[in-house]
Amino acid sequence: MSYDVPEQELMTPGHVACPGCGAPMAVRYALKALGENTVVIIVASCWSIIAGPFPYTAVQVPLLHTLFATGGSVASGVKAGLEACGYKDTTVLTVAGDGGTFDIGIQALSAAVERNEDFIYMCYDNEAYMNTGIQRSSATPWGAWTTTTPVKHPKEQPKKDMVAIMAAHRIPYTATATVAYPEDLIRKVKKAKDIRGSKFLHVLSPCPSGWKSEPAQSVLLSRLAVQSCVFPLYEVEHGGKYTITVWPREKVPVERYLRLQGRFAHLKPEDLRYIQENVDREWERLVEKAKASGQEIPIIPSA
């Protein structure tokens, strides 16, 4: 079987991510899609460490580190500066975690995309503040353990729907992706590169330390998130046209995805049923949006 993945590598060996981390895989694939004419903005996050200590770096394109709250504004300024200097075709890619996107960075991000600034914003979502001690973020799922939502007091709020928030800005392109489907991720990054204006990519990124999972199972977990419909892969154009890009071969139970992660080990059968019901409801809503957008809907068996 052949895969349509570019051979060019713009990440070298020697990055300092934890074993099994999904974040370096996500950026590696994104750079394969974008090529050398790219400037990367790193928002404070695990990726502030992953690239390597100055003057060493595993990323072979210009890299600029910035604060938690400034991913949208710095990308706007860098793009304006590049265009003022005549580099109109250089792609600006912001890389941020869920804390720097869903919480601390949402103000600057919202302001920038409301102006339809021309950059790609990629949030690698590991569902907590992993780099500072596994504290909950608004991307943390309901019922999950973190150090600030311990087993006796797991998170009681649902995960913030960041894709819906970006789509509500009616930006040209919003999409979800995971490292388990690199061709889908690369295709979406290439598509975003060719669109003028604001593009938002939400990439699920397993964190073995925070998820209490096996490092070797990160790609499996990413695939199960899609096949269970916990994290569907789809895109939204101009806030209204929904297209599901990867359909589950068979809809697997959410429990199969959750039981591989120690952060959900305390959940009771009634908790699992509650999560399954919510996932089913959100999936049906997404399918209805895709259907209303003109997409043909296949029949998906249950495992």
CSV table of C-alpha atoms in Angstrom, one decimal:
chain,number,residue,atom,x,y,z
A,1,MET,CA,0.0,0.0,0.0
A,2,SER,CA,1.4,3.4,-0.9
A,3,TYR,CA,0.7,6.7,1.0
A,4,ASP,CA,0.5,10.2,-0.4
A,5,VAL,CA,2.9,11.7,2.1
A,6,PRO,CA,5.6,14.1,0.9
A,7,GLU,CA,9.1,12.8,1.5
A,8,GLN,CA,10.7,16.2,2.4
A,9,GLU,CA,11.5,16.4,6.1
A,10,LEU,CA,11.6,19.8,7.8
A,11,MET,CA,12.0,18.3,11.3
A,12,THR,CA,15.2,16.6,12.1
A,13,PRO,CA,15.9,13.9,14.7
A,14,GLY,CA,16.7,15.4,18.1
A,15,HIS,CA,13.5,17.0,19.3
A,16,VAL,CA,12.8,16.7,23.0
A,17,ALA,CA,9.2,15.6,23.1
A,18,CYS,CA,8.2,12.8,25.5
A,19,PRO,CA,7.9,9.3,23.9
A,20,GLY,CA,4.6,8.8,22.2
A,21,CYS,CA,3.7,12.5,22.1
A,22,GLY,CA,1.4,13.4,19.2
A,23,ALA,CA,2.5,17.0,19.0
A,24,PRO,CA,5.8,16.6,17.0
A,25,MET,CA,4.0,14.2,14.6
A,26,ALA,CA,1.4,16.8,13.9
A,27,VAL,CA,3.9,19.6,13.2
A,28,ARG,CA,6.1,17.2,11.1
A,29,TYR,CA,3.2,16.4,8.9
A,30,ALA,CA,2.1,20.1,8.6
A,31,LEU,CA,5.6,21.1,7.5
A,32,LYS,CA,5.6,18.4,4.9
A,33,ALA,CA,2.5,20.0,3.5
A,34,LEU,CA,3.7,23.6,3.7
A,35,GLY,CA,7.4,23.3,2.6
A,36,GLU,CA,10.3,25.5,3.3
A,37,ASN,CA,8.7,28.9,2.6
A,38,THR,CA,7.1,28.9,6.1
A,39,VAL,CA,7.4,30.8,9.3
A,40,VAL,CA,6.3,29.0,12.5
A,41,ILE,CA,5.0,30.9,15.5
A,42,ILE,CA,5.2,28.8,18.7
A,43,VAL,CA,2.8,29.8,21.5
A,44,ALA,CA,3.9,28.9,25.0
A,45,SER,CA,3.1,25.2,25.4
A,46,CYS,CA,4.9,21.8,25.3
A,47,TRP,CA,6.1,22.8,21.8
A,48,SER,CA,8.2,25.6,23.5
A,49,ILE,CA,10.3,22.7,24.7
A,50,ILE,CA,9.9,20.2,21.9
A,51,ALA,CA,11.8,22.3,19.3
A,52,GLY,CA,15.0,22.1,21.4
A,53,PRO,CA,17.0,24.6,23.5
A,54,PHE,CA,18.5,27.6,21.8
A,55,PRO,CA,20.7,27.7,19.7
A,56,TYR,CA,19.6,24.1,18.7
A,57,THR,CA,16.4,23.4,16.9
A,58,ALA,CA,14.8,20.4,15.3
A,59,VAL,CA,12.7,22.6,13.0
A,60,GLN,CA,14.3,23.6,9.7
A,61,VAL,CA,12.2,26.8,9.0
A,62,PRO,CA,12.3,30.2,10.8
A,63,LEU,CA,10.7,29.8,14.3
A,64,LEU,CA,9.5,32.5,16.7
A,65,HIS,CA,8.4,31.7,20.3
A,66,THR,CA,5.7,33.9,21.8
A,67,LEU,CA,3.5,34.2,24.9
A,68,PHE,CA,0.4,32.1,25.8
A,69,ALA,CA,-2.0,34.9,24.9
A,70,THR,CA,-0.5,36.2,21.7
A,71,GLY,CA,-0.7,33.5,19.0
A,72,GLY,CA,-3.3,35.3,16.9
A,73,SER,CA,-1.8,38.8,17.2
A,74,VAL,CA,1.8,37.7,16.6
A,75,ALA,CA,0.8,35.7,13.5
A,76,SER,CA,-1.0,38.8,12.2
A,77,GLY,CA,2.0,41.0,12.8
A,78,VAL,CA,4.5,38.6,11.3
A,79,LYS,CA,2.3,38.1,8.2
A,80,ALA,CA,2.0,41.9,7.8
A,81,GLY,CA,5.7,42.3,8.1
A,82,LEU,CA,6.5,39.7,5.6
A,83,GLU,CA,4.1,41.2,3.1
A,84,ALA,CA,5.6,44.7,3.7
A,85,CYS,CA,9.0,43.2,2.8
A,86,GLY,CA,7.7,41.6,-0.3
A,87,TYR,CA,7.4,38.0,0.9
A,88,LYS,CA,3.7,37.7,0.0
A,89,ASP,CA,3.7,34.0,-0.6
A,90,THR,CA,5.3,33.0,2.8
A,91,THR,CA,3.0,30.9,4.9
A,92,VAL,CA,2.6,31.8,8.6
A,93,LEU,CA,1.7,28.8,10.8
A,94,THR,CA,0.9,29.3,14.4
A,95,VAL,CA,1.3,26.2,16.6
A,96,ALA,CA,-0.4,26.3,20.0
A,97,GLY,CA,-1.8,23.9,22.6
A,98,ASP,CA,-5.3,23.8,23.9
A,99,GLY,CA,-4.5,26.1,26.9
A,100,GLY,CA,-3.1,28.7,24.6
A,101,THR,CA,-6.1,28.4,22.2
A,102,PHE,CA,-9.2,27.4,24.1
A,103,ASP,CA,-8.4,29.5,27.2
A,104,ILE,CA,-5.6,32.0,27.4
A,105,GLY,CA,-5.2,32.8,23.7
A,106,ILE,CA,-8.8,32.9,22.6
A,107,GLN,CA,-9.1,36.7,22.8
A,108,ALA,CA,-6.2,37.4,20.4
A,109,LEU,CA,-7.2,34.5,18.2
A,110,SER,CA,-10.9,35.6,17.9
A,111,ALA,CA,-9.8,39.2,17.1
A,112,ALA,CA,-7.4,38.1,14.4
A,113,VAL,CA,-9.8,35.7,12.7
A,114,GLU,CA,-12.6,38.3,12.9
A,115,ARG,CA,-10.3,40.5,10.8
A,116,ASN,CA,-9.7,37.4,8.5
A,117,GLU,CA,-5.9,37.8,8.9
A,118,ASP,CA,-4.0,35.5,6.5
A,119,PHE,CA,-2.4,32.7,8.6
A,120,ILE,CA,-2.9,29.0,9.5
A,121,TYR,CA,-3.6,28.4,13.2
A,122,MET,CA,-3.0,24.9,14.3
A,123,CYS,CA,-4.1,23.8,17.8
A,124,TYR,CA,-2.6,20.5,18.9
A,125,ASP,CA,-5.1,19.5,21.6
A,126,ASN,CA,-3.8,17.2,24.3
A,127,GLU,CA,-6.8,18.1,26.5
A,128,ALA,CA,-5.0,19.7,29.5
A,129,TYR,CA,-2.0,22.0,30.5
A,130,MET,CA,0.5,19.1,30.1
A,131,ASN,CA,3.7,21.2,30.1
A,132,THR,CA,3.0,22.7,33.5
A,133,GLY,CA,1.7,19.7,35.5
A,134,ILE,CA,-1.5,18.3,33.8
A,135,GLN,CA,-4.0,21.0,35.0
A,136,ARG,CA,-7.4,20.9,33.4
A,137,SER,CA,-8.2,23.2,30.5
A,138,SER,CA,-11.6,24.0,28.9
A,139,ALA,CA,-10.6,21.3,26.3
A,140,THR,CA,-10.5,18.6,29.0
A,141,PRO,CA,-13.3,16.1,28.5
A,142,TRP,CA,-16.1,15.6,31.0
A,143,GLY,CA,-15.1,13.1,33.7
A,144,ALA,CA,-11.4,13.2,33.0
A,145,TRP,CA,-8.8,13.1,35.8
A,146,THR,CA,-6.2,15.9,35.9
A,147,THR,CA,-4.2,17.2,38.8
A,148,THR,CA,-6.7,20.0,39.3
A,149,THR,CA,-9.7,17.7,38.8
A,150,PRO,CA,-8.7,14.6,40.9
A,151,VAL,CA,-10.5,11.3,40.9
A,152,LYS,CA,-12.9,12.3,43.6
A,153,HIS,CA,-13.7,15.5,41.7
A,154,PRO,CA,-13.3,14.9,38.0
A,155,LYS,CA,-14.1,17.5,35.5
A,156,GLU,CA,-17.9,18.3,35.5
A,157,GLN,CA,-18.0,20.5,32.4
A,158,PRO,CA,-18.1,19.3,28.8
A,159,LYS,CA,-15.2,20.1,26.4
A,160,LYS,CA,-15.5,23.5,24.8
A,161,ASP,CA,-16.5,23.2,21.1
A,162,MET,CA,-13.6,25.2,19.6
A,163,VAL,CA,-14.5,24.3,16.0
A,164,ALA,CA,-18.0,25.6,16.4
A,165,ILE,CA,-16.5,28.9,17.8
A,166,MET,CA,-14.2,29.3,14.9
A,167,ALA,CA,-16.9,28.4,12.4
A,168,ALA,CA,-19.1,31.0,14.0
A,169,HIS,CA,-16.5,33.6,12.9
A,170,ARG,CA,-17.3,32.4,9.3
A,171,ILE,CA,-13.6,32.2,8.5
A,172,PRO,CA,-12.8,30.5,5.1
A,173,TYR,CA,-11.6,27.2,6.5
A,174,THR,CA,-11.9,25.2,9.8
A,175,ALA,CA,-11.0,21.5,10.1
A,176,THR,CA,-10.2,18.7,12.5
A,177,ALA,CA,-7.4,16.2,12.1
A,178,THR,CA,-5.4,13.5,14.0
A,179,VAL,CA,-2.0,12.0,13.6
A,180,ALA,CA,-3.6,8.6,12.9
A,181,TYR,CA,-4.7,9.8,9.5
A,182,PRO,CA,-1.6,11.7,8.1
A,183,GLU,CA,-2.9,11.9,4.5
A,184,ASP,CA,-6.1,13.6,5.7
A,185,LEU,CA,-4.1,16.0,7.9
A,186,ILE,CA,-1.6,16.8,5.1
A,187,ARG,CA,-4.5,17.3,2.6
A,188,LYS,CA,-6.2,19.8,5.0
A,189,VAL,CA,-2.9,21.7,5.6
A,190,LYS,CA,-2.3,22.0,1.8
A,191,LYS,CA,-5.9,23.2,1.3
A,192,ALA,CA,-5.5,25.8,4.1
A,193,LYS,CA,-2.3,27.0,2.5
A,194,ASP,CA,-4.0,27.7,-0.8
A,195,ILE,CA,-6.8,29.8,0.9
A,196,ARG,CA,-6.4,33.5,1.6
A,197,GLY,CA,-7.6,34.5,5.1
A,198,SER,CA,-7.8,32.8,8.4
A,199,LYS,CA,-7.6,29.0,8.7
A,200,PHE,CA,-8.0,27.0,11.9
A,201,LEU,CA,-6.9,23.3,12.3
A,202,HIS,CA,-7.9,21.4,15.5
A,203,VAL,CA,-5.6,18.4,15.9
A,204,LEU,CA,-6.2,15.8,18.6
A,205,SER,CA,-2.8,15.0,20.1
A,206,PRO,CA,-2.4,12.2,22.7
A,207,CYS,CA,-0.2,12.8,25.7
A,208,PRO,CA,0.9,9.6,27.4
A,209,SER,CA,1.9,11.4,30.6
A,210,GLY,CA,-1.4,13.2,31.0
A,211,TRP,CA,-3.7,10.6,29.5
A,212,LYS,CA,-1.9,7.8,31.5
A,213,SER,CA,-1.6,5.7,28.4
A,214,GLU,CA,1.1,3.7,26.7
A,215,PRO,CA,3.4,5.7,24.4
A,216,ALA,CA,3.1,3.0,21.7
A,217,GLN,CA,-0.7,3.4,21.6
A,218,SER,CA,-0.9,7.1,20.7
A,219,VAL,CA,-1.7,6.5,17.0
A,220,LEU,CA,-4.2,3.7,18.1
A,221,LEU,CA,-5.9,6.1,20.5
A,222,SER,CA,-6.1,8.8,17.8
A,223,ARG,CA,-7.7,6.3,15.4
A,224,LEU,CA,-10.1,5.0,18.1
A,225,ALA,CA,-11.1,8.6,18.8
A,226,VAL,CA,-12.2,8.9,15.2
A,227,GLN,CA,-13.8,5.4,14.9
A,228,SER,CA,-15.8,5.9,18.1
A,229,CYS,CA,-16.9,9.4,16.9
A,230,VAL,CA,-15.4,11.1,20.0
A,231,PHE,CA,-13.3,13.2,17.6
A,232,PRO,CA,-14.8,13.2,14.1
A,233,LEU,CA,-12.7,14.3,11.2
A,234,TYR,CA,-14.5,17.0,9.2
A,235,GLU,CA,-14.1,20.5,7.7
A,236,VAL,CA,-16.2,23.6,7.7
A,237,GLU,CA,-16.0,26.2,4.9
A,238,HIS,CA,-17.1,29.8,5.5
A,239,GLY,CA,-18.9,28.7,8.6
A,240,GLY,CA,-21.7,26.8,6.8
A,241,LYS,CA,-20.6,24.0,4.6
A,242,TYR,CA,-19.8,20.8,6.6
A,243,THR,CA,-17.9,17.9,5.1
A,244,ILE,CA,-17.0,14.7,7.0
A,245,THR,CA,-13.6,13.7,5.5
A,246,VAL,CA,-13.1,10.3,7.3
A,247,TRP,CA,-16.1,8.1,8.0
A,248,PRO,CA,-15.8,5.4,10.6
A,249,ARG,CA,-15.5,1.9,9.1
A,250,GLU,CA,-17.6,0.7,12.0
A,251,LYS,CA,-18.8,2.8,15.0
A,252,VAL,CA,-16.8,1.4,17.9
A,253,PRO,CA,-18.0,1.9,21.5
A,254,VAL,CA,-16.6,4.9,23.3
A,255,GLU,CA,-15.5,2.6,26.2
A,256,ARG,CA,-12.9,1.0,23.9
A,257,TYR,CA,-11.2,4.4,23.6
A,258,LEU,CA,-11.6,5.5,27.2
A,259,ARG,CA,-10.4,2.2,28.8
A,260,LEU,CA,-6.9,2.6,27.3
A,261,GLN,CA,-6.5,5.8,29.3
A,262,GLY,CA,-5.8,5.8,33.1
A,263,ARG,CA,-7.4,9.3,33.4
A,264,PHE,CA,-10.8,7.7,32.8
A,265,ALA,CA,-10.2,4.5,34.9
A,266,HIS,CA,-12.4,5.8,37.8
A,267,LEU,CA,-15.5,6.1,35.6
A,268,LYS,CA,-18.5,3.9,36.4
A,269,PRO,CA,-20.8,2.2,33.9
A,270,GLU,CA,-23.3,4.9,34.2
A,271,ASP,CA,-20.6,7.5,33.4
A,272,LEU,CA,-19.7,5.6,30.3
A,273,ARG,CA,-23.3,5.5,29.2
A,274,TYR,CA,-23.6,9.2,29.7
A,275,ILE,CA,-20.5,9.9,27.6
A,276,GLN,CA,-21.7,7.4,24.9
A,277,GLU,CA,-25.1,9.2,24.7
A,278,ASN,CA,-23.4,12.6,24.3
A,279,VAL,CA,-21.1,11.3,21.6
A,280,ASP,CA,-24.0,9.8,19.7
A,281,ARG,CA,-26.0,13.0,19.9
A,282,GLU,CA,-23.1,15.2,18.7
A,283,TRP,CA,-22.3,12.8,15.9
A,284,GLU,CA,-25.9,12.8,14.7
A,285,ARG,CA,-25.8,16.6,14.7
A,286,LEU,CA,-22.7,16.6,12.6
A,287,VAL,CA,-24.1,14.1,10.2
A,288,GLU,CA,-27.2,16.3,9.8
A,289,LYS,CA,-25.0,19.3,9.0
A,290,ALA,CA,-23.0,17.4,6.4
A,291,LYS,CA,-26.3,16.1,4.9
A,292,ALA,CA,-27.7,19.6,4.8
A,293,SER,CA,-24.4,20.7,3.0
A,294,GLY,CA,-25.1,18.2,0.3
A,295,GLN,CA,-22.8,15.3,1.3
A,296,GLU,CA,-23.9,11.8,0.7
A,297,ILE,CA,-24.2,9.9,3.9
A,298,PRO,CA,-23.0,6.2,4.0
A,299,ILE,CA,-24.4,3.5,6.3
A,300,ILE,CA,-22.0,2.8,9.1
A,301,PRO,CA,-22.3,-0.5,11.1
A,302,SER,CA,-21.7,-0.7,14.8
A,303,ALA,CA,-18.9,-2.9,16.2
